[in-house]
């Protein structure tokens, strides 16, 4: 499966973004407790957002990307606001370890 993620759509708090910049970390690789990713058909997105946002913990819920095709082994491509793209590789230990 190939997925495209719009980097500017990912809800990252100013505190987290600032700390990651200071420490040289990519916030997409840092453990994010309380966050979830839901993959579902486009036609269900509106209803899913409505349900998730109805809970206080879901107030920042949004669509951040899409499944764009099939790829052997899977791939996530991150698109920046500048129009550049990069592959989001599997974490290989150089960033903070997962603690959950």
N, CA, C and O atoms as a printed pandas DataFrame, in Angstrom:
     atom_number atom_name residue_name chain_id  residue_number  x_coord  y_coord  z_coord
0              1         N          UNK        A               1    0.843   -1.154    0.000
1              2        CA          UNK        A               1    0.000    0.000    0.000
2              3         C          UNK        A               1    0.905    1.239    0.000
3              4         O          UNK        A               1    1.908    1.274    0.712
4              5         N          UNK        A               2    0.560    2.223   -0.774
5              6        CA          UNK        A               2    1.286    3.500   -0.787
6              7         C          UNK        A               2    0.371    4.546   -0.160
7              8         O          UNK        A               2   -0.801    4.664   -0.516
8              9         N          UNK        A               3    0.928    5.297    0.774
9             10        CA          UNK        A               3    0.168    6.342    1.442
10            11         C          UNK        A               3    0.898    7.663    1.285
11            12         O          UNK        A               3    2.129    7.708    1.285
12            13         N          UNK        A               4    0.133    8.739    1.151
13            14        CA          UNK        A               4    0.706   10.077    1.092
14            15         C          UNK        A               4    0.201   10.857    2.295
15            16         O          UNK        A               4   -0.998   10.895    2.574
16            17         N          UNK        A               5    1.129   11.473    2.995
17            18        CA          UNK        A               5    0.839   12.229    4.200
18            19         C          UNK        A               5    1.161   13.693    3.949
19            20         O          UNK        A               5    2.268   14.023    3.526
20            21         N          UNK        A               6    0.203   14.568    4.206
21            22        CA          UNK        A               6    0.420   16.012    4.065
22            23         C          UNK        A               6    0.994   16.520    5.386
23            24         O          UNK        A               6    0.277   16.635    6.380
24            25         N          UNK        A               7    2.282   16.819    5.387
25            26        CA          UNK        A               7    2.993   17.158    6.621
26            27         C          UNK        A               7    2.327   18.287    7.404
27            28         O          UNK        A               7    2.236   18.209    8.629
28            29         N          UNK        A               8    1.867   19.317    6.732
29            30        CA          UNK        A               8    1.245   20.454    7.420
30            31         C          UNK        A               8   -0.116   20.121    8.023
31            32         O          UNK        A               8   -0.627   20.883    8.844
32            33         N          UNK        A               9   -0.707   19.001    7.631
33            34        CA          UNK        A               9   -2.008   18.608    8.168
34            35         C          UNK        A               9   -1.898   17.846    9.480
35            36         O          UNK        A               9   -2.882   17.725   10.210
36            37         N          UNK        A              10   -0.713   17.331    9.788
37            38        CA          UNK        A              10   -0.527   16.546   11.006
38            39         C          UNK        A              10   -0.546   17.492   12.211
39            40         O          UNK        A              10    0.270   18.411   12.286
40            41         N          UNK        A              11   -1.473   17.275   13.156
41            42        CA          UNK        A              11   -1.563   18.178   14.311
42            43         C          UNK        A              11   -0.425   17.935   15.305
43            44         O          UNK        A              11   -0.440   16.961   16.058
44            45         N          UNK        A              12    0.551   18.829   15.296
45            46        CA          UNK        A              12    1.690   18.748   16.216
46            47         C          UNK        A              12    1.694   20.041   17.027
47            48         O          UNK        A              12    1.775   21.134   16.468
48            49         N          UNK        A              13    1.607   19.905   18.339
49            50        CA          UNK        A              13    1.574   21.077   19.212
50            51         C          UNK        A              13    2.862   21.891   19.127
51            52         O          UNK        A              13    3.932   21.366   18.819
52            53         N          UNK        A              14    2.733   23.175   19.404
53            54        CA          UNK        A              14    3.898   24.063   19.360
54            55         C          UNK        A              14    5.003   23.606   20.305
55            56         O          UNK        A              14    6.185   23.705   19.975
56            57         N          UNK        A              15    4.621   23.101   21.489
57            58        CA          UNK        A              15    5.617   22.642   22.455
58            59         C          UNK        A              15    6.406   21.464   21.905
59            60         O          UNK        A              15    7.631   21.421   22.018
60            61         N          UNK        A              16    5.703   20.510   21.311
61            62        CA          UNK        A              16    6.358   19.328   20.743
62            63         C          UNK        A              16    7.236   19.734   19.567
63            64         O          UNK        A              16    8.383   19.300   19.462
64            65         N          UNK        A              17    6.702   20.558   18.694
65            66        CA          UNK        A              17    7.482   21.013   17.533
66            67         C          UNK        A              17    8.760   21.732   17.986
67            68         O          UNK        A              17    9.838   21.490   17.444
68            69         N          UNK        A              18    8.630   22.621   18.986
69            70        CA          UNK        A              18    9.787   23.356   19.491
70            71         C          UNK        A              18   10.826   22.444   20.117
71            72         O          UNK        A              18   12.021   22.591   19.858
72            73         N          UNK        A              19   10.375   21.495   20.947
73            74        CA          UNK        A              19   11.302   20.557   21.584
74            75         C          UNK        A              19   12.016   19.704   20.538
75            76         O          UNK        A              19   13.218   19.464   20.649
76            77         N          UNK        A              20   11.290   19.251   19.531
77            78        CA          UNK        A              20   11.905   18.440   18.471
78            79         C          UNK        A              20   12.945   19.250   17.700
79            80         O          UNK        A              20   14.011   18.735   17.363
80            81         N          UNK        A              21   12.640   20.502   17.425
81            82        CA          UNK        A              21   13.609   21.349   16.723
82            83         C          UNK        A              21   14.874   21.523   17.557
83            84         O          UNK        A              21   15.980   21.437   17.023
84            85         N          UNK        A              22   14.725   21.768   18.863
85            86        CA          UNK        A              22   15.883   21.938   19.745
86            87         C          UNK        A              22   16.735   20.676   19.830
87            88         O          UNK        A              22   17.963   20.749   19.875
88            89         N          UNK        A              23   16.074   19.514   19.853
89            90        CA          UNK        A              23   16.778   18.244   20.014
90            91         C          UNK        A              23   17.156   17.589   18.692
91            92         O          UNK        A              23   17.825   16.555   18.682
92            93         N          UNK        A              24   16.739   18.174   17.587
93            94        CA          UNK        A              24   17.057   17.599   16.282
94            95         C          UNK        A              24   16.284   16.332   15.975
95            96         O          UNK        A              24   16.792   15.442   15.293
96            97         N          UNK        A              25   15.062   16.244   16.472
97            98        CA          UNK        A              25   14.225   15.063   16.251
98            99         C          UNK        A              25   13.109   15.378   15.264
99           100         O          UNK        A              25   12.682   16.525   15.134
100          101         N          UNK        A              26   12.649   14.353   14.577
101          102        CA          UNK        A              26   11.511   14.470   13.673
102          103         C          UNK        A              26   10.262   14.100   14.470
103          104         O          UNK        A              26   10.177   12.971   14.952
104          105         N          UNK        A              27    9.295   14.995   14.628
105          106        CA          UNK        A              27    8.113   14.675   15.432
106          107         C          UNK        A              27    7.307   13.485   14.909
107          108         O          UNK        A              27    6.525   12.901   15.660
108          109         N          UNK        A              28    7.478   13.119   13.659
109          110        CA          UNK        A              28    6.765   11.950   13.133
110          111         C          UNK        A              28    7.347   10.642   13.669
111          112         O          UNK        A              28    6.717    9.592   13.543
112          113         N          UNK        A              29    8.540   10.692   14.266
113          114        CA          UNK        A              29    9.177    9.500   14.821
114          115         C          UNK        A              29    9.142    9.439   16.343
115          116         O          UNK        A              29    9.491    8.409   16.919
116          117         N          UNK        A              30    8.735   10.504   17.002
117          118        CA          UNK        A              30    8.722   10.541   18.462
118          119         C          UNK        A              30    7.448    9.868   18.967
119          120         O          UNK        A              30    6.382   10.010   18.368
120          121         N          UNK        A              31    7.569    9.128   20.083
121          122        CA          UNK        A              31    6.397    8.462   20.665
122          123         C          UNK        A              31    5.302    9.491   20.943
123          124         O          UNK        A              31    5.567   10.552   21.506
124          125         N          UNK        A              32    4.082    9.172   20.548
125          126        CA          UNK        A              32    2.958   10.102   20.684
126          127         C          UNK        A              32    1.808    9.416   21.406
127          128         O          UNK        A              32    0.883    8.907   20.773
128          129         N          UNK        A              33    1.869    9.405   22.711
129          130        CA          UNK        A              33    0.782    8.794   23.464
130          131         C          UNK        A              33   -0.478    9.625   23.313
131          132         O          UNK        A              33   -0.426   10.854   23.310
132          133         N          UNK        A              34   -1.591    8.958   23.191
133          134        CA          UNK        A              34   -2.859    9.650   23.043
134          135         C          UNK        A              34   -3.201    9.980   21.606
135          136         O          UNK        A              34   -4.212   10.630   21.343
136          137         N          UNK        A              35   -2.365    9.539   20.668
137          138        CA          UNK        A              35   -2.617    9.794   19.246
138          139         C          UNK        A              35   -3.026    8.487   18.574
139          140         O          UNK        A              35   -2.641    7.405   19.016
140          141         N          UNK        A              36   -3.803    8.595   17.512
141          142        CA          UNK        A              36   -4.161    7.400   16.754
142          143         C          UNK        A              36   -4.283    7.739   15.278
143          144         O          UNK        A              36   -4.535    8.881   14.895
144          145         N          UNK        A              37   -4.098    6.717   14.471
145          146        CA          UNK        A              37   -4.267    6.840   13.027
146          147         C          UNK        A              37   -5.399    5.909   12.638
147          148         O          UNK        A              37   -5.413    4.743   13.031
148          149         N          UNK        A              38   -6.341    6.415   11.871
149          150        CA          UNK        A              38   -7.471    5.620   11.402
150          151         C          UNK        A              38   -7.419    5.605    9.884
151          152         O          UNK        A              38   -7.348    6.659    9.252
152          153         N          UNK        A              39   -7.453    4.420    9.299
153          154        CA          UNK        A              39   -7.460    4.290    7.841
154          155         C          UNK        A              39   -8.813    3.708    7.452
155          156         O          UNK        A              39   -9.177    2.609    7.870
156          157         N          UNK        A              40   -9.555    4.470    6.640
157          158        CA          UNK        A              40  -10.884    4.031    6.230
158          159         C          UNK        A              40  -11.231    4.649    4.881
159          160         O          UNK        A              40  -10.563    5.580    4.430
160          161         N          UNK        A              41  -12.273    4.134    4.238
161          162        CA          UNK        A              41  -12.662    4.686    2.932
162          163         C          UNK        A              41  -13.018    6.171    3.025
163          164         O          UNK        A              41  -13.562    6.624    4.032
164          165         N          UNK        A              42  -12.710    6.917    1.974
165          166        CA          UNK        A              42  -12.999    8.361    1.921
166          167         C          UNK        A              42  -14.441    8.677    2.290
167          168         O          UNK        A              42  -14.703    9.665    2.976
168          169         N          UNK        A              43  -15.370    7.853    1.844
169          170        CA          UNK        A              43  -16.788    8.153    2.055
170          171         C          UNK        A              43  -17.172    8.141    3.535
171          172         O          UNK        A              43  -18.230    8.659    3.892
172          173         N          UNK        A              44  -16.347    7.571    4.395
173          174        CA          UNK        A              44  -16.636    7.530    5.826
174          175         C          UNK        A              44  -15.892    8.610    6.609
175          176         O          UNK        A              44  -16.125    8.761    7.808
176          177         N          UNK        A              45  -15.019    9.351    5.973
177          178        CA          UNK        A              45  -14.160   10.308    6.680
178          179         C          UNK        A              45  -14.958   11.354    7.449
179          180         O          UNK        A              45  -14.664   11.615    8.616
180          181         N          UNK        A              46  -15.953   11.949    6.823
181          182        CA          UNK        A              46  -16.738   12.989    7.485
182          183         C          UNK        A              46  -17.426   12.490    8.736
183          184         O          UNK        A              46  -17.388   13.144    9.777
184          185         N          UNK        A              47  -18.056   11.329    8.636
185          186        CA          UNK        A              47  -18.760   10.770    9.788
186          187         C          UNK        A              47  -17.771   10.389   10.887
187          188         O          UNK        A              47  -18.031   10.627   12.066
188          189         N          UNK        A              48  -16.638    9.801   10.507
189          190        CA          UNK        A              48  -15.627    9.417   11.498
190          191         C          UNK        A              48  -15.094   10.643   12.232
191          192         O          UNK        A              48  -14.939   10.619   13.453
192          193         N          UNK        A              49  -14.812   11.714   11.491
193          194        CA          UNK        A              49  -14.323   12.944   12.126
194          195         C          UNK        A              49  -15.354   13.513   13.094
195          196         O          UNK        A              49  -15.007   13.977   14.180
196          197         N          UNK        A              50  -16.602   13.476   12.699
197          198        CA          UNK        A              50  -17.674   13.988   13.557
198          199         C          UNK        A              50  -17.722   13.218   14.879
199          200         O          UNK        A              50  -17.839   13.814   15.950
200          201         N          UNK        A              51  -17.632   11.901   14.793
201          202        CA          UNK        A              51  -17.681   11.070   15.999
202          203         C          UNK        A              51  -16.446   11.306   16.871
203          204         O          UNK        A              51  -16.566   11.487   18.083
204          205         N          UNK        A              52  -15.268   11.305   16.261
205          206        CA          UNK        A              52  -14.027   11.485   17.027
206          207         C          UNK        A              52  -13.975   12.869   17.662
207          208         O          UNK        A              52  -13.576   13.003   18.818
208          209         N          UNK        A              53  -14.368   13.889   16.926
209          210        CA          UNK        A              53  -14.335   15.263   17.457
210          211         C          UNK        A              53  -15.371   15.498   18.546
211          212         O          UNK        A              53  -15.270   16.474   19.289
212          213         N          UNK        A              54  -16.367   14.618   18.654
213          214        CA          UNK        A              54  -17.379   14.781   19.698
214          215         C          UNK        A              54  -16.805   14.487   21.085
215          216         O          UNK        A              54  -17.425   14.819   22.096
216          217         N          UNK        A              55  -15.639   13.873   21.136
217          218        CA          UNK        A              55  -14.961   13.600   22.408
218          219         C          UNK        A              55  -13.882   14.661   22.617
219          220         O          UNK        A              55  -13.192   15.017   21.661
220          221         N          UNK        A              56  -13.714   15.178   23.839
221          222        CA          UNK        A              56  -12.707   16.225   24.070
222          223         C          UNK        A              56  -11.297   15.851   23.600
223          224         O          UNK        A              56  -10.555   16.716   23.134
224          225         N          UNK        A              57  -10.925   14.588   23.714
225          226        CA          UNK        A              57   -9.583   14.171   23.291
226          227         C          UNK        A              57   -9.438   14.148   21.771
227          228         O          UNK        A              57   -8.322   14.052   21.260
228          229         N          UNK        A              58  -10.546   14.235   21.047
229          230        CA          UNK        A              58  -10.497   14.171   19.592
230          231         C          UNK        A              58  -10.642   15.504   18.899
231          232         O          UNK        A              58  -10.867   15.547   17.689
232          233         N          UNK        A              59  -10.519   16.591   19.633
233          234        CA          UNK        A              59  -10.774   17.921   19.056
234          235         C          UNK        A              59   -9.829   18.280   17.919
235          236         O          UNK        A              59  -10.183   19.095   17.067
236          237         N          UNK        A              60   -8.627   17.690   17.882
237          238        CA          UNK        A              60   -7.667   18.014   16.821
238          239         C          UNK        A              60   -7.716   17.014   15.658
239          240         O          UNK        A              60   -6.860   17.056   14.774
240          241         N          UNK        A              61   -8.704   16.124   15.650
241          242        CA          UNK        A              61   -8.799   15.103   14.603
242          243         C          UNK        A              61   -8.935   15.746   13.233
243          244         O          UNK        A              61   -9.627   16.752   13.072
244          245         N          UNK        A              62   -8.278   15.165   12.261
245          246        CA          UNK        A              62   -8.366   15.669   10.885
246          247         C          UNK        A              62   -7.850   14.621    9.910
247          248         O          UNK        A              62   -7.179   13.665   10.300
248          249         N          UNK        A              63   -8.169   14.813    8.650
249          250        CA          UNK        A              63   -7.637   13.966    7.579
250          251         C          UNK        A              63   -6.243   14.494    7.265
251          252         O          UNK        A              63   -6.072   15.684    6.998
252          253         N          UNK        A              64   -5.244   13.611    7.297
253          254        CA          UNK        A              64   -3.862   14.045    7.075
254          255         C          UNK        A              64   -3.230   13.432    5.835
255          256         O          UNK        A              64   -2.098   13.767    5.485
256          257         N          UNK        A              65   -3.947   12.539    5.170
257          258        CA          UNK        A              65   -3.366   11.910    3.990
258          259         C          UNK        A              65   -4.346   10.982    3.317
259          260         O          UNK        A              65   -5.546   10.994    3.591
260          261         N          UNK        A              66   -3.793   10.173    2.421
261          262        CA          UNK        A              66   -4.646    9.248    1.675
262          263         C          UNK        A              66   -3.841    8.047    1.201
263          264         O          UNK        A              66   -2.616    8.096    1.090
264          265         N          UNK        A              67   -4.564    6.973    0.928
265          266        CA          UNK        A              67   -3.967    5.797    0.298
266          267         C          UNK        A              67   -4.028    6.057   -1.195
267          268         O          UNK        A              67   -5.098    6.333   -1.739
268          269         N          UNK        A              68   -2.883    5.970   -1.861
269          270        CA          UNK        A              68   -2.824    6.355   -3.273
270          271         C          UNK        A              68   -2.538    5.205   -4.221
271          272         O          UNK        A              68   -2.502    5.410   -5.434
272          273         N          UNK        A              69   -2.339    4.020   -3.713
273          274        CA          UNK        A              69   -2.084    2.893   -4.602
274          275         C          UNK        A              69   -1.430    1.744   -3.864
275          276         O          UNK        A              69   -1.346    1.733   -2.636
276          277         N          UNK        A              70   -0.972    0.782   -4.640
277          278        CA          UNK        A              70   -0.322   -0.395   -4.070
278          279         C          UNK        A              70    1.168   -0.347   -4.371
279          280         O          UNK        A              70    1.586    0.017   -5.470
280          281         N          UNK        A              71    1.957   -0.722   -3.375
281          282        CA          UNK        A              71    3.406   -0.799   -3.507
282          283         C          UNK        A              71    3.866   -2.026   -2.742
283          284         O          UNK        A              71    3.391   -2.271   -1.633
284          285         N          UNK        A              72    4.769   -2.791   -3.301
285          286        CA          UNK        A              72    5.298   -3.951   -2.594
286          287         C          UNK        A              72    5.966   -3.492   -1.303
287          288         O          UNK        A              72    6.836   -2.621   -1.331
288          289         N          UNK        A              73    5.570   -4.065   -0.184
289          290        CA          UNK        A              73    6.177   -3.733    1.091
290          291         C          UNK        A              73    5.615   -2.501    1.764
291          292         O          UNK        A              73    5.886   -2.275    2.943
292          293         N          UNK        A              74    4.855   -1.710    1.070
293          294        CA          UNK        A              74    4.267   -0.507    1.649
294          295         C          UNK        A              74    5.219    0.670    1.643
295          296         O          UNK        A              74    6.437    0.499    1.687
296          297         N          UNK        A              75    4.665    1.849    1.588
297          298        CA          UNK        A              75    5.475    3.066    1.571
298          299         C          UNK        A              75    4.611    4.240    2.003
299          300         O          UNK        A              75    3.447    4.350    1.618
300          301         N          UNK        A              76    5.206    5.123    2.817
301          302        CA          UNK        A              76    4.547    6.366    3.209
302          303         C          UNK        A              76    5.389    7.513    2.670
303          304         O          UNK        A              76    6.577    7.620    2.975
304          305         N          UNK        A              77    4.768    8.366    1.869
305          306        CA          UNK        A              77    5.442    9.535    1.304
306          307         C          UNK        A              77    4.894   10.764    2.015
307          308         O          UNK        A              77    3.682   10.964    2.084
308          309         N          UNK        A              78    5.795   11.584    2.541
309          310        CA          UNK        A              78    5.413   12.807    3.246
310          311         C          UNK        A              78    5.602   13.979    2.301
311          312         O          UNK        A              78    6.688   14.182    1.757
312          313         N          UNK        A              79    4.543   14.749    2.108
313          314        CA          UNK        A              79    4.605   15.935    1.240
314          315         C          UNK        A              79    4.641   17.191    2.109
315          316         O          UNK        A              79    3.832   17.359    3.021
316          317         N          UNK        A              80    5.600   18.071    1.801
317          318        CA          UNK        A              80    5.733   19.313    2.570
318          319         C          UNK        A              80    4.922   20.423    1.920
319          320         O          UNK        A              80    4.431   20.274    0.801
320          321         N          UNK        A              81    4.787   21.532    2.626
321          322        CA          UNK        A              81    4.068   22.695    2.094
322          323         C          UNK        A              81    4.790   23.290    0.897
323          324         O          UNK        A              81    4.178   23.985    0.085
324          325         N          UNK        A              82    6.087   23.024    0.781
325          326        CA          UNK        A              82    6.875   23.545   -0.337
326          327         C          UNK        A              82    6.749   22.685   -1.594
327          328         O          UNK        A              82    7.292   23.026   -2.644
328          329         N          UNK        A              83    6.026   21.561   -1.478
329          330        CA          UNK        A              83    5.844   20.685   -2.627
330          331         C          UNK        A              83    6.889   19.598   -2.748
331          332         O          UNK        A              83    6.849   18.805   -3.689
332          333         N          UNK        A              84    7.833   19.545   -1.804
333          334        CA          UNK        A              84    8.826   18.477   -1.834
334          335         C          UNK        A              84    8.247   17.243   -1.168
335          336         O          UNK        A              84    7.251   17.337   -0.451
336          337         N          UNK        A              85    8.849   16.101   -1.393
337          338        CA          UNK        A              85    8.378   14.880   -0.759
338          339         C          UNK        A              85    9.566   14.053   -0.293
339          340         O          UNK        A              85   10.673   14.153   -0.823
340          341         N          UNK        A              86    9.296   13.231    0.720
341          342        CA          UNK        A              86   10.312   12.317    1.239
342          343         C          UNK        A              86    9.614   11.052    1.693
343          344         O          UNK        A              86    8.425   11.060    2.011
344          345         N          UNK        A              87   10.360    9.979    1.718
345          346        CA          UNK        A              87    9.812    8.710    2.186
346          347         C          UNK        A              87    9.971    8.654    3.700
347          348         O          UNK        A              87   11.045    8.944    4.227
348          349         N          UNK        A              88    8.918    8.286    4.386
349          350        CA          UNK        A              88    8.954    8.117    5.832
350          351         C          UNK        A              88    9.363    6.673    6.099
351          352         O          UNK        A              88    8.541    5.759    6.031
352          353         N          UNK        A              89   10.639    6.483    6.402
353          354        CA          UNK        A              89   11.165    5.136    6.635
354          355         C          UNK        A              89   10.772    4.623    8.009
355          356         O          UNK        A              89   10.420    5.396    8.900
356          357         N          UNK        A              90   10.837    3.307    8.166
357          358        CA          UNK        A              90   10.574    2.680    9.450
358          359         C          UNK        A              90   11.653    3.126   10.432
359          360         O          UNK        A              90   12.829    3.182   10.070
360          361         N          UNK        A              91   11.272    3.442   11.665
361          362        CA          UNK        A              91   12.214    3.859   12.692
362          363         C          UNK        A              91   13.250    2.762   12.909
363          364         O          UNK        A              91   12.902    1.593   13.079
364          365         N          UNK        A              92   14.530    3.149   12.904
365          366        CA          UNK        A              92   15.581    2.139   13.046
366          367         C          UNK        A              92   16.437    2.344   14.287
367          368         O          UNK        A              92   17.549    1.818   14.351
368          369         N          UNK        A              93   15.959    3.089   15.270
369          370        CA          UNK        A              93   16.652    3.184   16.540
370          371         C          UNK        A              93   17.441    4.455   16.768
371          372         O          UNK        A              93   17.929    4.668   17.877
372          373         N          UNK        A              94   17.588    5.315   15.761
373          374        CA          UNK        A              94   18.390    6.507   15.981
374          375         C          UNK        A              94   17.641    7.623   16.701
375          376         O          UNK        A              94   18.272    8.561   17.187
376          377         N          UNK        A              95   16.335    7.550   16.784
377          378        CA          UNK        A              95   15.556    8.558   17.510
378          379         C          UNK        A              95   15.191    7.980   18.879
379          380         O          UNK        A              95   15.706    6.931   19.266
380          381         N          UNK        A              96   14.320    8.648   19.601
381          382        CA          UNK        A              96   13.922    8.163   20.916
382          383         C          UNK        A              96   13.211    6.820   20.808
383          384         O          UNK        A              96   12.448    6.605   19.866
384          385         N          UNK        A              97   13.448    5.901   21.766
385          386        CA          UNK        A              97   12.772    4.598   21.718
386          387         C          UNK        A              97   11.291    4.731   22.037
387          388         O          UNK        A              97   10.871    5.657   22.730
388          389         N          UNK        A              98   10.512    3.795   21.522
389          390        CA          UNK        A              98    9.089    3.740   21.861
390          391         C          UNK        A              98    8.982    3.248   23.295
391          392         O          UNK        A              98    9.619    2.263   23.668
392          393         N          UNK        A              99    8.194    3.922   24.085
393          394        CA          UNK        A              99    8.095    3.555   25.494
394          395         C          UNK        A              99    6.743    2.952   25.855
395          396         O          UNK        A              99    6.539    2.552   27.001
396          397         N          UNK        A             100    5.814    2.879   24.901
397          398        CA          UNK        A             100    4.493    2.356   25.213
398          399         C          UNK        A             100    4.369    0.916   24.795
399          400         O          UNK        A             100    3.315    0.307   24.983
